[in-house]
C-alpha atoms as a printed R data frame, in Angstrom:
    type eleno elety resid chain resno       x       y       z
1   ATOM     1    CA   UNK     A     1  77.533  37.725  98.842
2   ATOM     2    CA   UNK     A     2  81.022  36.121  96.933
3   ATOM     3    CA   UNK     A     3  83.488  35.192  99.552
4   ATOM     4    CA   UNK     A     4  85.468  38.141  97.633
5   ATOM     5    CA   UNK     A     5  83.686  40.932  99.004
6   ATOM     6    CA   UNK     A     6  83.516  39.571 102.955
7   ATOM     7    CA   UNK     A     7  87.163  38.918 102.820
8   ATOM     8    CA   UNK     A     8  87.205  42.680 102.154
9   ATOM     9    CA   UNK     A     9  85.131  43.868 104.257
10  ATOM    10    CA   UNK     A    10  87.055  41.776 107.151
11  ATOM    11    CA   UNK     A    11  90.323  43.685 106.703
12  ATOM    12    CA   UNK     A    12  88.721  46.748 106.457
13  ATOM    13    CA   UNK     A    13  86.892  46.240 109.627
14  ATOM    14    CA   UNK     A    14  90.389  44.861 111.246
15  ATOM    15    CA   UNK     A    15  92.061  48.423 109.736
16  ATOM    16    CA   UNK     A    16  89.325  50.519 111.482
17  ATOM    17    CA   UNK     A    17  89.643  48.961 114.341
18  ATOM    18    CA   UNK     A    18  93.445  48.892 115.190
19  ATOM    19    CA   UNK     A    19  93.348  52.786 114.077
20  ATOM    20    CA   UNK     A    20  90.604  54.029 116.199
21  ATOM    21    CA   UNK     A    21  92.558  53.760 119.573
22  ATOM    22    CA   UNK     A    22  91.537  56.584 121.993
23  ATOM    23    CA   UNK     A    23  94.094  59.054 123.417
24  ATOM    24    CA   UNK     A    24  94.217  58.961 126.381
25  ATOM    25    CA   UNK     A    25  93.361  61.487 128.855
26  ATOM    26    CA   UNK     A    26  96.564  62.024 130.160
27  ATOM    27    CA   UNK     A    27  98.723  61.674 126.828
28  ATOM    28    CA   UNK     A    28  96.708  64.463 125.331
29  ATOM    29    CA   UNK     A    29  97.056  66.965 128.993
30  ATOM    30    CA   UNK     A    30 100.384  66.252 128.220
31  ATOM    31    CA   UNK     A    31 100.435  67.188 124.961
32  ATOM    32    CA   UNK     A    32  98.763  70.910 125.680
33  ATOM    33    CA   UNK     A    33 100.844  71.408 128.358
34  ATOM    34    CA   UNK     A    34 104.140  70.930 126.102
35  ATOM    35    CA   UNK     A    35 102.557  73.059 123.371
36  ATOM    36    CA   UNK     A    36 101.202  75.604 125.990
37  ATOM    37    CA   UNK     A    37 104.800  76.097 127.198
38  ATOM    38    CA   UNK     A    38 106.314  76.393 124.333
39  ATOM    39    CA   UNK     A    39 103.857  79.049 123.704
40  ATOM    40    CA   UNK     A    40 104.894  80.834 126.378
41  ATOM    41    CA   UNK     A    41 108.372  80.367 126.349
42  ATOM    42    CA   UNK     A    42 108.203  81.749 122.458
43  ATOM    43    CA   UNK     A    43 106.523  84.497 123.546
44  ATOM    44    CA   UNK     A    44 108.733  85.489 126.482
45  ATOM    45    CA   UNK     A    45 112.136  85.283 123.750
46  ATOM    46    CA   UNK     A    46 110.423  87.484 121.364
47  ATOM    47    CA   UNK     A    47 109.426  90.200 123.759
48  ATOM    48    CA   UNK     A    48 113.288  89.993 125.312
49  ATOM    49    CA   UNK     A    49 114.426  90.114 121.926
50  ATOM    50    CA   UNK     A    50 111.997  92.722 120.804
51  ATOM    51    CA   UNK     A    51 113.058  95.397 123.393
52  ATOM    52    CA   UNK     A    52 116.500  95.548 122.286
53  ATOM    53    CA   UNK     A    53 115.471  97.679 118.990
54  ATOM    54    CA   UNK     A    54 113.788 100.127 120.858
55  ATOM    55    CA   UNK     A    55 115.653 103.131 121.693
56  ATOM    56    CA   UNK     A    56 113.895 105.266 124.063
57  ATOM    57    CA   UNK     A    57 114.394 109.291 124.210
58  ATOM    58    CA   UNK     A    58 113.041 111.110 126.735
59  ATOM    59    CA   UNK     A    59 112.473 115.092 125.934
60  ATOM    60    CA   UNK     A    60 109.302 117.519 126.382
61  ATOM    61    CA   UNK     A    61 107.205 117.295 123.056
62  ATOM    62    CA   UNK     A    62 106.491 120.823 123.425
63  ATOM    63    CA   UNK     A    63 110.355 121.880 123.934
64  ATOM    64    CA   UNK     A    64 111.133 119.885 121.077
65  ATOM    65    CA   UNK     A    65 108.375 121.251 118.243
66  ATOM    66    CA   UNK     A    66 109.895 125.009 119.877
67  ATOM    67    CA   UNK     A    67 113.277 123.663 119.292
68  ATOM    68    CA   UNK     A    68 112.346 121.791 115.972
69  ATOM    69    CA   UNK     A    69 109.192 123.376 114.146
70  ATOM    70    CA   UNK     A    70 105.878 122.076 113.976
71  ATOM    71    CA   UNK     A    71 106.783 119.221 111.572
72  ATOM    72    CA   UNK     A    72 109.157 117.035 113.333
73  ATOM    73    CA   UNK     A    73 109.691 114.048 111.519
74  ATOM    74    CA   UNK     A    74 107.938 114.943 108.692
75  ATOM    75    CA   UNK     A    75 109.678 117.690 107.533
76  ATOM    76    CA   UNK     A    76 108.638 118.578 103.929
77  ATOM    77    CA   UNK     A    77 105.269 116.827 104.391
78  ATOM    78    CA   UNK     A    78 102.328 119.530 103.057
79  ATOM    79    CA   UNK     A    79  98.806 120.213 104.423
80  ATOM    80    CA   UNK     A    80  96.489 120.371 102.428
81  ATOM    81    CA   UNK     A    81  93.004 121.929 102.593
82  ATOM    82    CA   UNK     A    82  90.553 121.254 100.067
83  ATOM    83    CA   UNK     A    83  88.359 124.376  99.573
84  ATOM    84    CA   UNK     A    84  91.106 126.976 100.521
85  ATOM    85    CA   UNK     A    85  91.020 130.193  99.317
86  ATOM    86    CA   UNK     A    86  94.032 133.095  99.698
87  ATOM    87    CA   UNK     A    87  91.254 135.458 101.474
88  ATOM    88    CA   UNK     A    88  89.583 135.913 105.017
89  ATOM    89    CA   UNK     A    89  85.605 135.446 105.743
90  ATOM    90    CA   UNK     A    90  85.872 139.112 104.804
91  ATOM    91    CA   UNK     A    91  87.278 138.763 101.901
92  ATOM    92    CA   UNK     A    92  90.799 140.348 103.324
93  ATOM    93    CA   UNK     A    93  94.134 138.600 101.668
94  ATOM    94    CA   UNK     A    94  96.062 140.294 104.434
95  ATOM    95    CA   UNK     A    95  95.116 137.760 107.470
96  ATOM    96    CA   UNK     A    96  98.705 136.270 107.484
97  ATOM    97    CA   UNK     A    97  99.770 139.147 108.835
98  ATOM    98    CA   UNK     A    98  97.358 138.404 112.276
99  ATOM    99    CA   UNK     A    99  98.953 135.189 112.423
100 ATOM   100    CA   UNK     A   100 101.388 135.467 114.819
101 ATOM   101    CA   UNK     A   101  99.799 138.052 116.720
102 ATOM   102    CA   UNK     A   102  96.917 135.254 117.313
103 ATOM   103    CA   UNK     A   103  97.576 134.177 120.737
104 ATOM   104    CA   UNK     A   104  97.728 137.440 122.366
105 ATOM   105    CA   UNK     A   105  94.487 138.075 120.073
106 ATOM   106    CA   UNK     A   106  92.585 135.551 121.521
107 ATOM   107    CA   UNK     A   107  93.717 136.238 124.953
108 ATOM   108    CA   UNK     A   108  90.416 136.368 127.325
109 ATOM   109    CA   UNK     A   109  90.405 140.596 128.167
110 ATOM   110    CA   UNK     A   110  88.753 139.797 131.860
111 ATOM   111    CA   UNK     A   111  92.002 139.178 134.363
112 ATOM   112    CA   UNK     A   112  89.934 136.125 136.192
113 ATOM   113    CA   UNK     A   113  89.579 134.240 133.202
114 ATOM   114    CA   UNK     A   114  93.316 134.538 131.949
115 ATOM   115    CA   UNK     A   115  94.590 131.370 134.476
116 ATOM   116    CA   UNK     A   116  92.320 129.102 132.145
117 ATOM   117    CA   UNK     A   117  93.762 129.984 129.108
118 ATOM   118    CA   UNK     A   118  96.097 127.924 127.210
119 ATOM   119    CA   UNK     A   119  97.770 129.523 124.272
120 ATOM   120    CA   UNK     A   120  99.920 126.873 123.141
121 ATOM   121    CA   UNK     A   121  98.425 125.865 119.955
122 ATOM   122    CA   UNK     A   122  98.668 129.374 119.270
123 ATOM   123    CA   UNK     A   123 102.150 130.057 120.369
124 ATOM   124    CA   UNK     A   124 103.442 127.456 117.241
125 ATOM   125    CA   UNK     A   125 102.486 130.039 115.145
126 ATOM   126    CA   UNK     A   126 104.393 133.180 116.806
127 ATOM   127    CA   UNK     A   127 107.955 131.639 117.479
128 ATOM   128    CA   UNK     A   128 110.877 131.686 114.019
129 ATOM   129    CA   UNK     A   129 110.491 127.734 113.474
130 ATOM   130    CA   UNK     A   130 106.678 128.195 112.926
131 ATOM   131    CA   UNK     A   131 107.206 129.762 109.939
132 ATOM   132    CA   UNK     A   132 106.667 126.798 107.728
133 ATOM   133    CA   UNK     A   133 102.966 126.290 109.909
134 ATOM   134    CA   UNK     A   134 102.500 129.531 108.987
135 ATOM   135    CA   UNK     A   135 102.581 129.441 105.209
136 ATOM   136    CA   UNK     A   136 100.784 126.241 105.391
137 ATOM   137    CA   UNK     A   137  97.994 127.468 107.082
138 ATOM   138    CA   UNK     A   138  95.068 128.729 104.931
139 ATOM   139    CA   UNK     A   139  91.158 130.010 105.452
140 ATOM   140    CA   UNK     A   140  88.726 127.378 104.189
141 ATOM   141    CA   UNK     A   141  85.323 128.917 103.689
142 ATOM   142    CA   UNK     A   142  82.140 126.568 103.084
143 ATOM   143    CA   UNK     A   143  80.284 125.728  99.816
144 ATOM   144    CA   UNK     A   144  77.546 128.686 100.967
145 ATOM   145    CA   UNK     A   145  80.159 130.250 103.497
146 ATOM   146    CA   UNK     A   146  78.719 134.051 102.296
147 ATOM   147    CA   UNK     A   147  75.617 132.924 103.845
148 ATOM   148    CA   UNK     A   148  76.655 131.568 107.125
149 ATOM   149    CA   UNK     A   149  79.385 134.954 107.470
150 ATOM   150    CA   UNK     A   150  75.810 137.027 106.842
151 ATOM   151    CA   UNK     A   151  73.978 135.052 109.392
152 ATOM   152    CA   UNK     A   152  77.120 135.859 112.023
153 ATOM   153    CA   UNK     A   153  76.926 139.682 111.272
154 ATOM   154    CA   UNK     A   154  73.097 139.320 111.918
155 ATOM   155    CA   UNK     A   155  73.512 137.568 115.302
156 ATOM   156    CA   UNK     A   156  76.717 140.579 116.150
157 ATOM   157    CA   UNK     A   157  74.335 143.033 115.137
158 ATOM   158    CA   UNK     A   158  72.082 142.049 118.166
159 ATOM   159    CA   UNK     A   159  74.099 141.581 120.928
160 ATOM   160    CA   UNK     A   160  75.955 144.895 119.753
161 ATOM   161    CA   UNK     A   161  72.479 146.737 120.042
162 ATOM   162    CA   UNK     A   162  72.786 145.273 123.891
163 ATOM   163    CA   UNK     A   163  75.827 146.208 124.674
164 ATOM   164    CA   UNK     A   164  77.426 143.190 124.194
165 ATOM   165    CA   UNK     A   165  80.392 142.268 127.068
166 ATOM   166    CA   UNK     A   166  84.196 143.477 125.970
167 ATOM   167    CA   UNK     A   167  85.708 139.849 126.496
């Protein structure tokens, strides 16, 4: 080998050697404990900082839609229902009219089972600011919905022929 090439490799060897000094044990504890708490202190400003934008307003939900209309917040916002048609599974167009008149409709007849009922859903649809719900609101019959309507009346037809209960 030319006296070039060791000459070379010497202060290469000298560069790798003065670079490669270990961190020490405590240096680097050190080091994730100062980037640890400045984690945590980072954290702790942003969540002071973050509360300050938050207004909190406590009122009943349910008080409010009365109060409001079924669409608060999004008033002007649509439903939409692929598949809708203007008529009933008995091909009636007037079954807006039972609309309102639903939760009293669906009302269990027997006096012991009225304590579990909860019309709620159904009351949206009775008081002036569900209005909007209610010309939102349309039937939606299935691709073969003639056939599973048929299949119904076939099922009625039997428990009619027992005298099916009034509830």
């Amino acid at each position: 080998m030319p006296d070039d090439e060791v000459v070379g490799a010497r202060w290469w060897q000298e560069s790798v050697r003065l670079s490669a000094t270990p961190v020490s044990r405590r240096r680097a504890l050190q080091a994730l404990a100062v980037l640890g708490g400045s984690a945590v202190v980072f954290g702790i400003v942003a969540a002071f900082t973050d509360a300050d934008r938050h207004v909190d307003i406590s009122m009943d939900s349910l008080e409010l839609q009365k109060r409001e209309g079924w669409n608060v917040g999004q008033e002007g916002a649509a439903l939409r229902f692929p598949g809708s048609s203007g008529v009933d599974a008995d091909g009636n167009a007037d079954w807006e009219q039972t609309l309102p008149l639903l939760a009293s409709d669906l009302s269990p007849a027997q006096a012991a089972l009225k304590p579990y009922y909860v019309p709620t859903l159904f009351q949206a649809l009775e008081s002036p600011s569900g209005a909007t719900l209610r010309g939102e609101l349309k039937p939606l019959l299935p691709p073969d919905g003639r056939e599973d309507t048929l299949r119904g009346e076939a099922i009625l037809s039997l428990f009619r022929a027992v005298d099916m209960p009034k509830d």
